Structure formats: C-alpha cells, structure tokens
Short mmCIF file of C-alpha atoms in Angstrom, two decimals:
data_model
loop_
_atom_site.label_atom_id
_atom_site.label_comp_id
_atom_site.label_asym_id
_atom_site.label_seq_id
_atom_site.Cartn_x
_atom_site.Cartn_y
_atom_site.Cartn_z
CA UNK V 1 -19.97 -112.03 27.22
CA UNK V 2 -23.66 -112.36 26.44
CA UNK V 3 -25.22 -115.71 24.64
CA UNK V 4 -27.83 -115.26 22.47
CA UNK V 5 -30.40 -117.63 22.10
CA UNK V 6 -30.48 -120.74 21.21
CA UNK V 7 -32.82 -121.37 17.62
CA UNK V 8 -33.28 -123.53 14.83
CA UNK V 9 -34.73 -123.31 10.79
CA UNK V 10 -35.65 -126.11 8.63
CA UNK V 11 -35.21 -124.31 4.93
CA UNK V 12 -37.49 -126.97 3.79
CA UNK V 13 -40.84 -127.07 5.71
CA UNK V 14 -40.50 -123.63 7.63
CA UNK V 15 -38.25 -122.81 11.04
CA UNK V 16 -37.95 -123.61 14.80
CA UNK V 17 -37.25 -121.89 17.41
CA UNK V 18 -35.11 -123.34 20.45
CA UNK V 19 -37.98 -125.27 22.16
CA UNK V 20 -38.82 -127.52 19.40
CA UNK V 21 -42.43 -125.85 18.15
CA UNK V 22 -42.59 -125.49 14.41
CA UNK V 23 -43.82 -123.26 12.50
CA UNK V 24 -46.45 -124.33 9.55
CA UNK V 25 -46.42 -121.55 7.20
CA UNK V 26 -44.44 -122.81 4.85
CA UNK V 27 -46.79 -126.19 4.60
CA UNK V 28 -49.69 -123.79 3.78
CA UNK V 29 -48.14 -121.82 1.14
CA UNK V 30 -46.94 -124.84 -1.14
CA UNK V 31 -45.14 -124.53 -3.38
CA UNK V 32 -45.82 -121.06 -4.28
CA UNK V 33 -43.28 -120.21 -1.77
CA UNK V 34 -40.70 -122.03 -3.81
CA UNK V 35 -41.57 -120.57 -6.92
CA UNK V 36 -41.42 -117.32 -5.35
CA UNK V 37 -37.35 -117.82 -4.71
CA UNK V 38 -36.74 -118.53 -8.54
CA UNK V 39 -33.84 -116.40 -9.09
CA UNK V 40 -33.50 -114.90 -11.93
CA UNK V 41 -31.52 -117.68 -13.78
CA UNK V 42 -34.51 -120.23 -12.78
CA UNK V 43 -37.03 -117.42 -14.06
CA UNK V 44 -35.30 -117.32 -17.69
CA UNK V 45 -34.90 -121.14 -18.15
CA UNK V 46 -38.57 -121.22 -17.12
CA UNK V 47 -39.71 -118.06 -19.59
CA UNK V 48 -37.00 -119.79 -22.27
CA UNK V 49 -39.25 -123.33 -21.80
CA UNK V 50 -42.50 -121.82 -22.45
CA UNK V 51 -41.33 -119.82 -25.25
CA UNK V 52 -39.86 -123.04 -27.22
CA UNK V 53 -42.70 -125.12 -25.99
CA UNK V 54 -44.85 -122.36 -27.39
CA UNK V 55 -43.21 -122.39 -30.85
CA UNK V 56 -43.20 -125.90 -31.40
CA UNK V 57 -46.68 -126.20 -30.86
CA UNK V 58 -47.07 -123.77 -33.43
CA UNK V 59 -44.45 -125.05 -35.68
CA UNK V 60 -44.80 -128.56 -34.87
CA UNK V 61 -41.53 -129.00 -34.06
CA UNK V 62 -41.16 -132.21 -32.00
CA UNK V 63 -37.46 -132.09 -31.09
CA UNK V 64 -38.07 -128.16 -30.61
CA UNK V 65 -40.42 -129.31 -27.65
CA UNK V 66 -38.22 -131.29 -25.79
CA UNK V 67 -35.79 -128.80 -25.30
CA UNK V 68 -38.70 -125.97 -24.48
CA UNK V 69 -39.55 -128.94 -21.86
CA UNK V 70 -36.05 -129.39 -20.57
CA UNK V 71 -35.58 -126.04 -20.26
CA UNK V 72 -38.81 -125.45 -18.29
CA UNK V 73 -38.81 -128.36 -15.96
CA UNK V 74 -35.39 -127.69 -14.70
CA UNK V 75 -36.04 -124.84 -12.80
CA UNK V 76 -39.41 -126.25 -11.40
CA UNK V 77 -37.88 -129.58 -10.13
CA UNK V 78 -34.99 -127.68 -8.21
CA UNK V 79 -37.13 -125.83 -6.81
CA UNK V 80 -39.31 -128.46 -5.59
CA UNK V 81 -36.45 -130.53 -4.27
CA UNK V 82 -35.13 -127.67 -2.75
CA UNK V 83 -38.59 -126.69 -0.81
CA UNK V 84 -38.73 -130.37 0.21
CA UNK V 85 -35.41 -130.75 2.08
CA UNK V 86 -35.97 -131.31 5.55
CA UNK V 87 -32.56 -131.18 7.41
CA UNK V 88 -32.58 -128.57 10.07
CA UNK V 89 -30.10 -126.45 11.00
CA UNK V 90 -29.21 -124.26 14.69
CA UNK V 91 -28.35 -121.17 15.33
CA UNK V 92 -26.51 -118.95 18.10
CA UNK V 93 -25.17 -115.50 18.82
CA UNK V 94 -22.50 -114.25 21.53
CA UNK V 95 -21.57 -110.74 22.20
CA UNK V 96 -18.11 -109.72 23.47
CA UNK V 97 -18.49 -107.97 25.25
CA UNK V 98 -22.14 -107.05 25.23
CA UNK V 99 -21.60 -103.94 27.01
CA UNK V 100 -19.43 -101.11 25.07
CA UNK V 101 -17.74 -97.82 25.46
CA UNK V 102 -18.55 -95.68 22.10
CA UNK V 103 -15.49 -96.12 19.61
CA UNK V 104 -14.83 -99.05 21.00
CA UNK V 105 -15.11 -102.29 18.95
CA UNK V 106 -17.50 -105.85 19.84
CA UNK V 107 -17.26 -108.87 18.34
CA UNK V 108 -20.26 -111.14 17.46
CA UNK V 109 -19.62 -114.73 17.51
CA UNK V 110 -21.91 -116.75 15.17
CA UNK V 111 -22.39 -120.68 15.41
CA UNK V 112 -24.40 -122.67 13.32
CA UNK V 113 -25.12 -126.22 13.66
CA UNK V 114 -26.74 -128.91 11.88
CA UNK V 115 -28.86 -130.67 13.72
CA UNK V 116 -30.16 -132.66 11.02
CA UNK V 117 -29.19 -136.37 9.73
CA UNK V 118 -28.64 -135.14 6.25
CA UNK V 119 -25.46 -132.69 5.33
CA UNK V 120 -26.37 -129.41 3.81
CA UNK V 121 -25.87 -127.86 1.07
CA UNK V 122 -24.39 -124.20 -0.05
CA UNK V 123 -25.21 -122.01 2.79
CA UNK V 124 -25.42 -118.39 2.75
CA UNK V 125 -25.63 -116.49 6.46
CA UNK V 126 -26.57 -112.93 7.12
CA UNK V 127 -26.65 -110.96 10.34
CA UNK V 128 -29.26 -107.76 10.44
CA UNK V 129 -27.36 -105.23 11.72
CA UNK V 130 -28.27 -100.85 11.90
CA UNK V 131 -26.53 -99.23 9.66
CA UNK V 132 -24.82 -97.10 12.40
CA UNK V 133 -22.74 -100.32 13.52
CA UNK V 134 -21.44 -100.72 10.06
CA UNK V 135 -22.80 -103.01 6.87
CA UNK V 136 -24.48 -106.13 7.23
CA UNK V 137 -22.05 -109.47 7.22
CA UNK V 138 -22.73 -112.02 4.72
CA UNK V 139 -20.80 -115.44 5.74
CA UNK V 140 -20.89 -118.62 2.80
CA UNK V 141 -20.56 -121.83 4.26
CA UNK V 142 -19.80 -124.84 2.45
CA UNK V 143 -21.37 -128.09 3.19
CA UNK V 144 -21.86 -128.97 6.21
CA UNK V 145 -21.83 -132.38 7.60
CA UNK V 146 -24.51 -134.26 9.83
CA UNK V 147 -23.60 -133.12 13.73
CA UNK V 148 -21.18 -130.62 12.04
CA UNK V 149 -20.55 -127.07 13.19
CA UNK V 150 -19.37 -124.15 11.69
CA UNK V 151 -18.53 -120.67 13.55
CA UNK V 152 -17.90 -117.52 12.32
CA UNK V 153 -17.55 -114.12 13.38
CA UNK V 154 -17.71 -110.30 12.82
CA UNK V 155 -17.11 -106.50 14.41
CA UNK V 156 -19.23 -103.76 15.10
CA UNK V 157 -18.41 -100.12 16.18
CA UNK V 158 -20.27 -97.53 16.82
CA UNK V 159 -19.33 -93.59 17.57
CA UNK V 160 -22.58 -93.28 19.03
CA UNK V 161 -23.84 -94.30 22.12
CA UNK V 162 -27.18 -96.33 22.21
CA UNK V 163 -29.15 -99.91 22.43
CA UNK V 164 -28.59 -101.41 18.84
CA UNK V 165 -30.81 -104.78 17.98
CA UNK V 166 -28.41 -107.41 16.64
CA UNK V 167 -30.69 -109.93 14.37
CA UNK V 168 -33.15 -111.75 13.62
CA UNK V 169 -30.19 -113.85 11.71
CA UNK V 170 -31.55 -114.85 7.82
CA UNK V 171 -30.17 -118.11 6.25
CA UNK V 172 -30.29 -118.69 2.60
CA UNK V 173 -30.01 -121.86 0.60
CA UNK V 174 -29.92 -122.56 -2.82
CA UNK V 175 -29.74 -125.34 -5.32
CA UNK V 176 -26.63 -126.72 -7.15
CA UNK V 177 -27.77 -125.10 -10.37
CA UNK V 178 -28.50 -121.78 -9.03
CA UNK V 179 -32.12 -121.59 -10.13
CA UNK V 180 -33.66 -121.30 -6.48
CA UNK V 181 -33.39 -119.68 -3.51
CA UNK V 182 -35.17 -120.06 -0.34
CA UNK V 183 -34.84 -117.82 2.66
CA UNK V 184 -35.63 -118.03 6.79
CA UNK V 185 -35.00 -115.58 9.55
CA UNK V 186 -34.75 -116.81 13.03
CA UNK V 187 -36.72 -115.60 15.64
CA UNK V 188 -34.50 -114.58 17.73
CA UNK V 189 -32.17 -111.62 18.18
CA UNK V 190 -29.90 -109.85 20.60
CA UNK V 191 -29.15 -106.10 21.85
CA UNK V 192 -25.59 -104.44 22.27
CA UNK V 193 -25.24 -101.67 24.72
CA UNK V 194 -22.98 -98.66 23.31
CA UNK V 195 -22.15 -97.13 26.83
CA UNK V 196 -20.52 -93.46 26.92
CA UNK V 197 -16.88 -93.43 26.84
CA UNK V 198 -15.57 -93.49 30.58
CA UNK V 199 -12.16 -91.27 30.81
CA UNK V 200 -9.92 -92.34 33.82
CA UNK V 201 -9.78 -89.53 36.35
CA UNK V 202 -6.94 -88.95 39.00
CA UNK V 203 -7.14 -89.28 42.02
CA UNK V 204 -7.65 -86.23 44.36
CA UNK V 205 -9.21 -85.94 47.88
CA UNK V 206 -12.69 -85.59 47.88
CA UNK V 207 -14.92 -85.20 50.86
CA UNK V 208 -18.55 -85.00 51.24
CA UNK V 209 -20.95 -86.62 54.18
CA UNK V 210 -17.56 -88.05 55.40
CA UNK V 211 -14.51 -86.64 56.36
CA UNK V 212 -11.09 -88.31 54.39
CA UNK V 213 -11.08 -89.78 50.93
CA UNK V 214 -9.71 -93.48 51.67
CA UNK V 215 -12.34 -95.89 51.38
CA UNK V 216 -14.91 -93.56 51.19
CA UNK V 217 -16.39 -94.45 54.26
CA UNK V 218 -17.42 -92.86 57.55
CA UNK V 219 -18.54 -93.99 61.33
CA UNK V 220 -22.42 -92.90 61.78
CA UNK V 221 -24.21 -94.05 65.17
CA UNK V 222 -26.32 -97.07 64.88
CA UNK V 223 -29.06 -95.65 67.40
CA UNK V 224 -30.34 -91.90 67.17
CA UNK V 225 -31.32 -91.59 71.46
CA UNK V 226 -32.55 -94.80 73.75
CA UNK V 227 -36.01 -94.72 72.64
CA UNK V 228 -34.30 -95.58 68.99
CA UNK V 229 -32.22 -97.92 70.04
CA UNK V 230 -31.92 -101.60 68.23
CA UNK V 231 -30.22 -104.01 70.41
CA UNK V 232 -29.11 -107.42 69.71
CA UNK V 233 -28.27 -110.47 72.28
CA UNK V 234 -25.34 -110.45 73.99
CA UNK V 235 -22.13 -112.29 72.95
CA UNK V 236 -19.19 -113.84 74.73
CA UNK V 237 -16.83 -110.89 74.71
CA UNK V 238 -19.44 -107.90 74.70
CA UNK V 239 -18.64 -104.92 76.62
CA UNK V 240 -20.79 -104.80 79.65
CA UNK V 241 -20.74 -101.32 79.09
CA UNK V 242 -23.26 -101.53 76.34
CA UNK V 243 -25.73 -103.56 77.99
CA UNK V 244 -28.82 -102.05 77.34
CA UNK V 245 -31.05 -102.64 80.35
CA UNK V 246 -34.36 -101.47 79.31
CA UNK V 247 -34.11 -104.13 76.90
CA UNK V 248 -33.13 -106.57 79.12
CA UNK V 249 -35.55 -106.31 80.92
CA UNK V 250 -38.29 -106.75 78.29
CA UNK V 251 -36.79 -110.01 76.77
CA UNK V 252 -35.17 -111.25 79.92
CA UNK V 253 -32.34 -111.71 78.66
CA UNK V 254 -29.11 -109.44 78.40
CA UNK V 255 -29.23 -107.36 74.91
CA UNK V 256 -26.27 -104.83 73.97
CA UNK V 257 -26.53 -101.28 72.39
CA UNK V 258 -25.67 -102.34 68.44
CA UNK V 259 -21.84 -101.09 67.53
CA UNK V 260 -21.01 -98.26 65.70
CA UNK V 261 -21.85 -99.43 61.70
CA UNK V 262 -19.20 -98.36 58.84
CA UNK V 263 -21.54 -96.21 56.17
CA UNK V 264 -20.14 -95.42 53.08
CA UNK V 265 -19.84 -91.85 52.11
CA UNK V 266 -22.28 -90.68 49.36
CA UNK V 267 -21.84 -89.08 46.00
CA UNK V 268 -25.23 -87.86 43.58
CA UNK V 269 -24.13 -87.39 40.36
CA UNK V 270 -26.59 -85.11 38.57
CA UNK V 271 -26.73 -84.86 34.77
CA UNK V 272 -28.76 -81.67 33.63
CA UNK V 273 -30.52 -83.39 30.22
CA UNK V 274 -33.08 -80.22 29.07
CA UNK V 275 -32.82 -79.21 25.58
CA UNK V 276 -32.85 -75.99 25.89
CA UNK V 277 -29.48 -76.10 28.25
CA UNK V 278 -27.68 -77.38 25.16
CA UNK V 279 -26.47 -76.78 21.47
CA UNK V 280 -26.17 -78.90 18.49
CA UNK V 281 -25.84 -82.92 17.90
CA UNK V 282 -23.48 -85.28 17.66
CA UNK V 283 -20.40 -87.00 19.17
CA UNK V 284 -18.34 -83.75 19.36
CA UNK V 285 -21.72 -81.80 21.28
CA UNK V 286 -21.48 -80.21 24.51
CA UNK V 287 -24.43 -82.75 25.53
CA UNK V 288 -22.85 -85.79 24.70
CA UNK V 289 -19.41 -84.35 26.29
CA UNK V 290 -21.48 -83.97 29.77
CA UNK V 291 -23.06 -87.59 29.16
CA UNK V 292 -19.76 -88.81 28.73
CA UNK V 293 -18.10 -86.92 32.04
CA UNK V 294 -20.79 -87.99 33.86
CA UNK V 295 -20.51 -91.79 33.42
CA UNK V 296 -16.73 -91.00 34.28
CA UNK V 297 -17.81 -89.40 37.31
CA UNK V 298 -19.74 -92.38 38.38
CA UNK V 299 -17.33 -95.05 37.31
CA UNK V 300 -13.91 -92.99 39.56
CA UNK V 301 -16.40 -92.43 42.32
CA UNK V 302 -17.71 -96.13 42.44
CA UNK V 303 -13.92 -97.39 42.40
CA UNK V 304 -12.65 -95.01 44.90
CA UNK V 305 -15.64 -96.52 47.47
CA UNK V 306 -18.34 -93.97 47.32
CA UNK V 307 -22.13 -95.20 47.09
CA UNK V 308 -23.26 -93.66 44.11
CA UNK V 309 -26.47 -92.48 42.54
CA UNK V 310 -26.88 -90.88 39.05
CA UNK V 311 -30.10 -88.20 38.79
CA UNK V 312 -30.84 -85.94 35.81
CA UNK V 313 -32.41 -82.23 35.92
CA UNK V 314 -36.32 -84.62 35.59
CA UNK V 315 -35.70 -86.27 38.96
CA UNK V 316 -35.40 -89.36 37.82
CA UNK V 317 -32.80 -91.03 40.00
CA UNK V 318 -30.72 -94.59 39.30
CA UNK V 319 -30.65 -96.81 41.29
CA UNK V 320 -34.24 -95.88 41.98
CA UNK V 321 -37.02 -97.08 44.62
CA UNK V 322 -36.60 -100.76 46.30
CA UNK V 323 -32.73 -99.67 47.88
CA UNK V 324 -31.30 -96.84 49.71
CA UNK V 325 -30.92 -94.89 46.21
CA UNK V 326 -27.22 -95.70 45.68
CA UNK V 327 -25.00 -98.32 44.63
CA UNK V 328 -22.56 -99.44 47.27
CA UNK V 329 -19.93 -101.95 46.57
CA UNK V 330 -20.72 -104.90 46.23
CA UNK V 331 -22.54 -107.61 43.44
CA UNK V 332 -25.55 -105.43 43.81
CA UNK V 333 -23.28 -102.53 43.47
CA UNK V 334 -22.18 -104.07 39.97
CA UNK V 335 -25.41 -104.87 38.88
CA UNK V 336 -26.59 -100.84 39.58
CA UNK V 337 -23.29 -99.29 37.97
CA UNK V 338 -24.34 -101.39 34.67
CA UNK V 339 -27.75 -100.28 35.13
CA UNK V 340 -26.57 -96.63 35.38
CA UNK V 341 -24.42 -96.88 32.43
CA UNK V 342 -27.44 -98.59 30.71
CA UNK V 343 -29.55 -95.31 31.35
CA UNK V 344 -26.46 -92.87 30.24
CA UNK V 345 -26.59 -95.13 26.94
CA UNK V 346 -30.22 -93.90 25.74
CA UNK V 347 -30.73 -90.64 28.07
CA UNK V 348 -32.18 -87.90 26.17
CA UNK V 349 -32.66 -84.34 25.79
CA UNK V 350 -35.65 -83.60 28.61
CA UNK V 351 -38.47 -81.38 28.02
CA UNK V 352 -37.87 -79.64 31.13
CA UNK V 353 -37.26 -75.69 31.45
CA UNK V 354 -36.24 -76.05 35.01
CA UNK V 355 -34.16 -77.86 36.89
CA UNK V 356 -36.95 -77.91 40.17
CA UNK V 357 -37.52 -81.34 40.17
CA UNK V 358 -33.55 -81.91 40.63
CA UNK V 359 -33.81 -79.91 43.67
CA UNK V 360 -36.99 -81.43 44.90
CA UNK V 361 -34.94 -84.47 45.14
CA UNK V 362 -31.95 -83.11 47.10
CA UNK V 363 -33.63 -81.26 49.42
CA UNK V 364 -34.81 -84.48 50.78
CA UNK V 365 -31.70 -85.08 52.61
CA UNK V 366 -28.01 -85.08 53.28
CA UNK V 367 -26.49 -86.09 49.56
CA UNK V 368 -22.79 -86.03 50.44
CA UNK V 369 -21.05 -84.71 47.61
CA UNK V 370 -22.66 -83.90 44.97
CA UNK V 371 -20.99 -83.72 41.02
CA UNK V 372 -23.31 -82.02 38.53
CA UNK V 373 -22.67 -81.11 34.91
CA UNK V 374 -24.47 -78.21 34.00
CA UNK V 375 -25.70 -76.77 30.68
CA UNK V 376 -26.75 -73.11 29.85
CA UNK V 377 -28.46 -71.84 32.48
CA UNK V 378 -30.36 -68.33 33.22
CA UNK V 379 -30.38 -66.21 35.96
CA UNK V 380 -33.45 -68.14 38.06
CA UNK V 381 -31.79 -71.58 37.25
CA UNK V 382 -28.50 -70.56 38.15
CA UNK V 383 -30.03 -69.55 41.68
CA UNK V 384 -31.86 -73.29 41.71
CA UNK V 385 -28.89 -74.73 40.94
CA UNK V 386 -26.64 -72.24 43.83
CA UNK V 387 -29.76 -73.84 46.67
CA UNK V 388 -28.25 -77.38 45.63
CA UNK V 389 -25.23 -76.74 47.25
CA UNK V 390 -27.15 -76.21 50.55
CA UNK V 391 -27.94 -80.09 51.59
CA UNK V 392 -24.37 -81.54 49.99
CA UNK V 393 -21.48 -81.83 52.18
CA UNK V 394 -19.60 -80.86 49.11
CA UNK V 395 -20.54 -79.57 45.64
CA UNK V 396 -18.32 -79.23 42.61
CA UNK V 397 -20.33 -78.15 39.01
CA UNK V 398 -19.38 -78.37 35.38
CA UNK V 399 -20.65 -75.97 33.36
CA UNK V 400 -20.77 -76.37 29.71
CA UNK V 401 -20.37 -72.55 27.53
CA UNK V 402 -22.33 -73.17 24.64
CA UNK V 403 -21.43 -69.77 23.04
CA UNK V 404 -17.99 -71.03 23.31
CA UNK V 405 -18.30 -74.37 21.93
CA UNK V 406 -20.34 -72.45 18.62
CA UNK V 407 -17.03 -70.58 18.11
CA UNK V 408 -14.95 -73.60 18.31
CA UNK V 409 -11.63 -74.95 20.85
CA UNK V 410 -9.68 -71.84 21.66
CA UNK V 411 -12.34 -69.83 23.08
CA UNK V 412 -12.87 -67.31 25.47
CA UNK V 413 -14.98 -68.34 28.25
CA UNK V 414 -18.51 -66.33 27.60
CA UNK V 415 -19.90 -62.96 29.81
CA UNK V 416 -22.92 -65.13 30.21
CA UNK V 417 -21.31 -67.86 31.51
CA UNK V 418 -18.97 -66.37 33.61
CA UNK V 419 -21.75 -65.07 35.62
CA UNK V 420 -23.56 -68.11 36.10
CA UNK V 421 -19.46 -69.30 37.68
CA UNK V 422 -19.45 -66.25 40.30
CA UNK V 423 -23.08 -67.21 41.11
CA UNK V 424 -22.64 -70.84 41.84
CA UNK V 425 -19.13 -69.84 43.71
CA UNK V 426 -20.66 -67.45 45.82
CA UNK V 427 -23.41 -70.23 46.97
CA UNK V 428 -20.27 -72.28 47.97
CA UNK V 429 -19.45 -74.40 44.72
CA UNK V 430 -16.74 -75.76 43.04
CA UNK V 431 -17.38 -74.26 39.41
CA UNK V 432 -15.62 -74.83 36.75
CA UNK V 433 -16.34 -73.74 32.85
CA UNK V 434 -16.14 -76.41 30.12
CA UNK V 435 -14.99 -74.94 26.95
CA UNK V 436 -14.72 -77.44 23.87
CA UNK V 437 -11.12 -79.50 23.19
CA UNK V 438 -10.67 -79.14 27.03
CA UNK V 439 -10.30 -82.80 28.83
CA UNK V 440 -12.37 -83.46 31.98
CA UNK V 441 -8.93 -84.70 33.68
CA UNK V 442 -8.04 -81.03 33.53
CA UNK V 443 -11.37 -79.34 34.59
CA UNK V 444 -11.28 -82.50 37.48
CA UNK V 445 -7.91 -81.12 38.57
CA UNK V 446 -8.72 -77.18 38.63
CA UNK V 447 -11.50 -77.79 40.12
CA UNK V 448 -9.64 -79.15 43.18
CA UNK V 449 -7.28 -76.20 42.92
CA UNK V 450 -9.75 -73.62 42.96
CA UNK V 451 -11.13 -75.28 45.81
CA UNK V 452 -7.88 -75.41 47.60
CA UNK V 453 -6.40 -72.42 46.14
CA UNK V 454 -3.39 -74.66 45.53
CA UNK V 455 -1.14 -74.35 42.29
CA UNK V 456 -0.28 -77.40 40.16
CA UNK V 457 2.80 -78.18 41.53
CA UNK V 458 0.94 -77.73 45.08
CA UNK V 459 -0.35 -80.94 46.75
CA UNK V 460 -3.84 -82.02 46.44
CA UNK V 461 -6.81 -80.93 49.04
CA UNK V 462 -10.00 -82.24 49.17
CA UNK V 463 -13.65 -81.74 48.06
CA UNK V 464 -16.05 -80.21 51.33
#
C-alpha cells in the first residue's frame, strides 16, 4: 500500500497543505471569488432582484421593491457567509496496491477529516483521475462533525500499462439554499504504477554461467593467483592448510586464503524496443506482447534465484551503475525488481536502427544466460544479434513475426522470419517464433525441447 500525503483546505479563507502554511489568495480576491461560485440558481435570484428593484423604481412600487430586494440579497449574503466559513478540513489518499499488473484492478482509499471546531456542511469530493483509468468519482458527504472522519473509496483499471497521476483531490461546498458554490483543490497528488502483466512460467532447467538450475547459484574462486589474493585473520577452526604466509608475514599475524564464495548465476534479459522492429499499437501488439514476456522473464528468473538484469536494444541496463548490474536476492533485490518493472511500465519504442549498443554491452563480459525478445530483424541485425550468443553461457531468443501477427492467430510462420530462426540457431541459440494467440508458457516450453530435442512427454533438460 502507498499513503498519500497528508493535506488540508479551509473552503473559507483559501487551503493548507500538511505543514500548516496557508495560502492567501483567497484573502486578496474578496469577495469576487464568492461571487464567482454563484450557481446558476444564485445568478437568477440575483438578475430576478435587480429586475424588480428596477421596475419599482420606475413604477414606484414600494412593496414591488422589497421583494426585488429580497430576491437580490439572498444570493449575496449566502455567498458571503459561505466565503467566510473558516473550519478546515484534511485530506488523504492510499493506493492498494500502488503497484499493478495491467487488467488488474486498485483501489483508492480516500479519508477526509475535519480538523476544524465547527461541523461542516454539504460536502461534495472529487478525485482527478485520466480518463484511461475510468471516470472521475464524485463522493457527497453529509455533515460532518468537529474531530469527525469520513472515508470513502473507489477502483481504477487500466488495460494499459503506464504511470497515471491520481489527484490533486477538489472539494466543493455549498450553501443550504443552493445559491453558491465554492471550490479548492489540494496540493497534493499521488501516482499508480500499471506494471505489464507477469504470466507464471514453469519450471524447466536452465543453465547459464553455472552449471544446475537449483538455487541458481555456482562456486567461483575468491582469489584469481597469489598476487590476487585477499586474506582475512585467522579463526579458531581454520584449516592450516590455507594459511597464507606471504601475508603473514606482512601483518605478523597468521591470515588465511578467503573460502570459496557462493555467486549466484546470472541471467540479462534483453528487450529489443526500436520502432522499426515492430507493428501496430495497442494491448493486443506484438510490442506490448514482448514487454509483457519480458517482465515474466524477469519475475520466474528472480524467483528461481538468478541475479537478474533487464537491458533494451539502447543499452540502457536496470539495475544500472552503483551495483554489480543485477538484482540478487535480497531487500535490495526487491527494491531493483520493482524498479525494473517500473521501467517495463513506461519503456518505449527506441529510435534505434540497430541493436549495436545491446551488443556493446554484452561483449563486456560473461552474461550467463541470456533471454532476449526479438522484433523484426534484417539480415545485418540478425548477425548482431547471432554474436550475442558468443559471451552467454546460454542464449534462448523470442522472435516476434510481424507479417504473421498482420494476418491474424492461425498463421503460418513467415519466409522472412524463418530465416532470421536458422540464423540465430546456427550461432548456437535457442530460437523460437512468436506468432499471435500463442502463450509464452508454450514458446517457454519448446524452447527447452528444441534445445533438448526432447518431446513433450520427454523430461525436461536444461538451458547451456
């Protein structure tokens, strides 16, 4: 759950905010902002008083311009009580959760409280909300006593993934008679996160820096020869064995070789984003079907024990500089999945033509396995893409057919795209082809097959 902030409006004399500092505006503007909220009910008494008042001048009607009086001082008086009631009133907002899949359904928690010594009066409440999360929520809430509290609450969906603003929340009173009505936003609003849907993926053996699926982990040595060693003192119960006597020597005192240090097996996720790699818009488009296996990809390989790292075809990698690059497991671990599904939320179609900058990145070192979803590629980024598979200890692609996706579910797998398959196979890939109303649980499971050359009913292999 996410809490919103904490703010407060006096409808009388202007609003404030959570730390007590007031805003003057309404002071300056006088009563012309009252008159401004004459509804239209207030506006006709007041047009109706002149009118009468006019007449009876002119007729010299007496009686006539009492009621022209009446009828004109009404709407002026509630609106001058109105403008000069001074009880205040707080606000909050709570998300749950604040984080969504698309589809998937929030619910914001509104409180209001009045903070004031004097009860209030007839209370409308109204939530901005974009249009995409559904129409905005309009709450009336009857008097409310000094101290009192009232909460209410609404949902929000949204098919589309994104970062929606929620607010600035708008209060509006008016007077018993209905001839005024006076309006203040709070300052204050707060941001829901529509994440990619996450589909839950089986479980098959995958293997990439490490050898074995389990915990996704793997022994590496802790010292690369004995001038890159990095001792520590010794401890009651140390094998002599691994005294390190060079170091010894220097401090004086005995210092062991440091153990053997469990490393957790690595997994890049790359996301190719360029707008030329993909056709058409919307939740149903190849693009948003790759964003969405992706952040599935991510999600099974952080739970399965894999450090993971998301990069698109820019070179733009989550987690990025200030760690290791990837998100281990632990509260940091947490705090970099939600960041990655934070990016996946508002990633865009790229610019780029080629995916070079990808492979700049992975050529830096040993990725593990490596998981990329592909879009339409030619015959130069198809060979980019095959010199990936060169610094991964495994490699297993998507590839999205955007010829067959145009002609709907049911199609044949494209000549195009069947080329780019052979290519990325013969470079020593796990390539599948992603034709539309196919589920990634099924392209996750032949790809492991192919692999494996196993048949459905065969057991599992694993991912090198």
């Amino acid at each position: 759950m996410a809490a919103g902030g904490y703010y407060a409006a006096d409808p009388g004399g202007g609003f404030t905010d959570g730390d007590g500092a007031t805003d003057d505006k309404g002071d300056k503007s006088g009563l012309r902002t009252a008159l401004a909220g004459l509804t239209t009910r207030g506006r006709s008494f007041l047009a109706a008083g002149v009118a009468a008042a006019v007449c009876a001048y002119v007729l010299g009607q007496s009686d006539l311009l009492r009621v022209g009086l009446l009828l004109a001082v009404l709407p002026l008086v509630c609106a001058g009580v109105l403008y000069r009631t001074r009880y205040r009133v707080a606000g909050s907002r709570r998300l749950s959760p604040a984080r969504v899949p698309a589809s998937s359904e929030a619910r914001v928690h509104l409180r209001m409280d009045n903070i004031s010594r004097l009860p209030t009066g007839l209370l409308m409440l109204q939530d901005r909300v974009p249009y995409v999360l559904g129409p905005r929520p309009r709450f009336v809430l009857d008097r409310v006593e000094a101290g009192g509290r009232r909460e209410v609450s609404y949902r929000v969906r949204s098919d589309l993934r994104g970062r929606y603003p929620l607010g600035p929340l708008q209060l509006r009173l008016t007077d018993p008679f209905g001839m005024c009505e006076l309006t203040r936003s709070f300052s204050t609003y707060d941001t829901l996160t529509v994440i990619p849907r996450v589909e839950p993926l089986p479980a098959v053996r995958l293997s990439g820096e490490a050898k074995g699926y389990g915990d996704g982990r793997h022994r590496s040595l802790a010292l690369a020869g004995e001038d890159d060693v990095i001792p520590r003192g010794y401890r009651h119960g140390d094998d002599l064995r691994r005294v390190h006597w060079r170091s010894t020597a220097r401090y004086g005192e005995l210092m062991v070789r440091r153990e053997e240090q469990p490393q957790r097996a690595r997994c890049t996720v790359l996301l190719d984003t360029r707008g030329v790699a993909f056709q058409g818009a919307g939740p149903d488009s190849p693009f948003e079907w790759a964003v969405s296996g992706t952040a599935s990809a991510l999600v099974h390989m952080l739970e399965r024990g894999f450090s993971v790292r998301l990069l698109t075809d820019t070179g733009t990698a989550v987690p990025g500089e200030g760690t290791d690059g990837f998100a281990g497991a632990s509260q940091e671990s947490a705090d970099a999945a939600g960041l990655m599904m934070d990016t996946l939320a508002v990633v865009d179609h790229s610019d780029n033509y080629t995916l070079s900058s990808a492979y700049d990145v992975l050529r830096g070192g040993n990725e593990g396995l490596l998981i990329a979803f592909f879009g339409d590629m030619d015959e130069e980024q198809a060979s980019v893409a095959a010199k990936m598979r060169q610094r991964s200890g495994g490699a297993v692609a998507f590839l999205l057919d955007s010829e067959s996706w145009a002609l709907g579910p049911g199609a044949p797998v494209s000549q195009r795209c069947a080329e780019r398959l052979r290519l990325l196979q013969e470079a020593g890939w796990s390539a599948v082809a992603v034709s539309p109303g196919t589920s990634l649980v099924e392209l996750w499971r032949q790809a492991d097959r192919d692999r494996t050359g196993t048949h459905p009913s065969s057991s599992a292999g694993g991912w090198s």
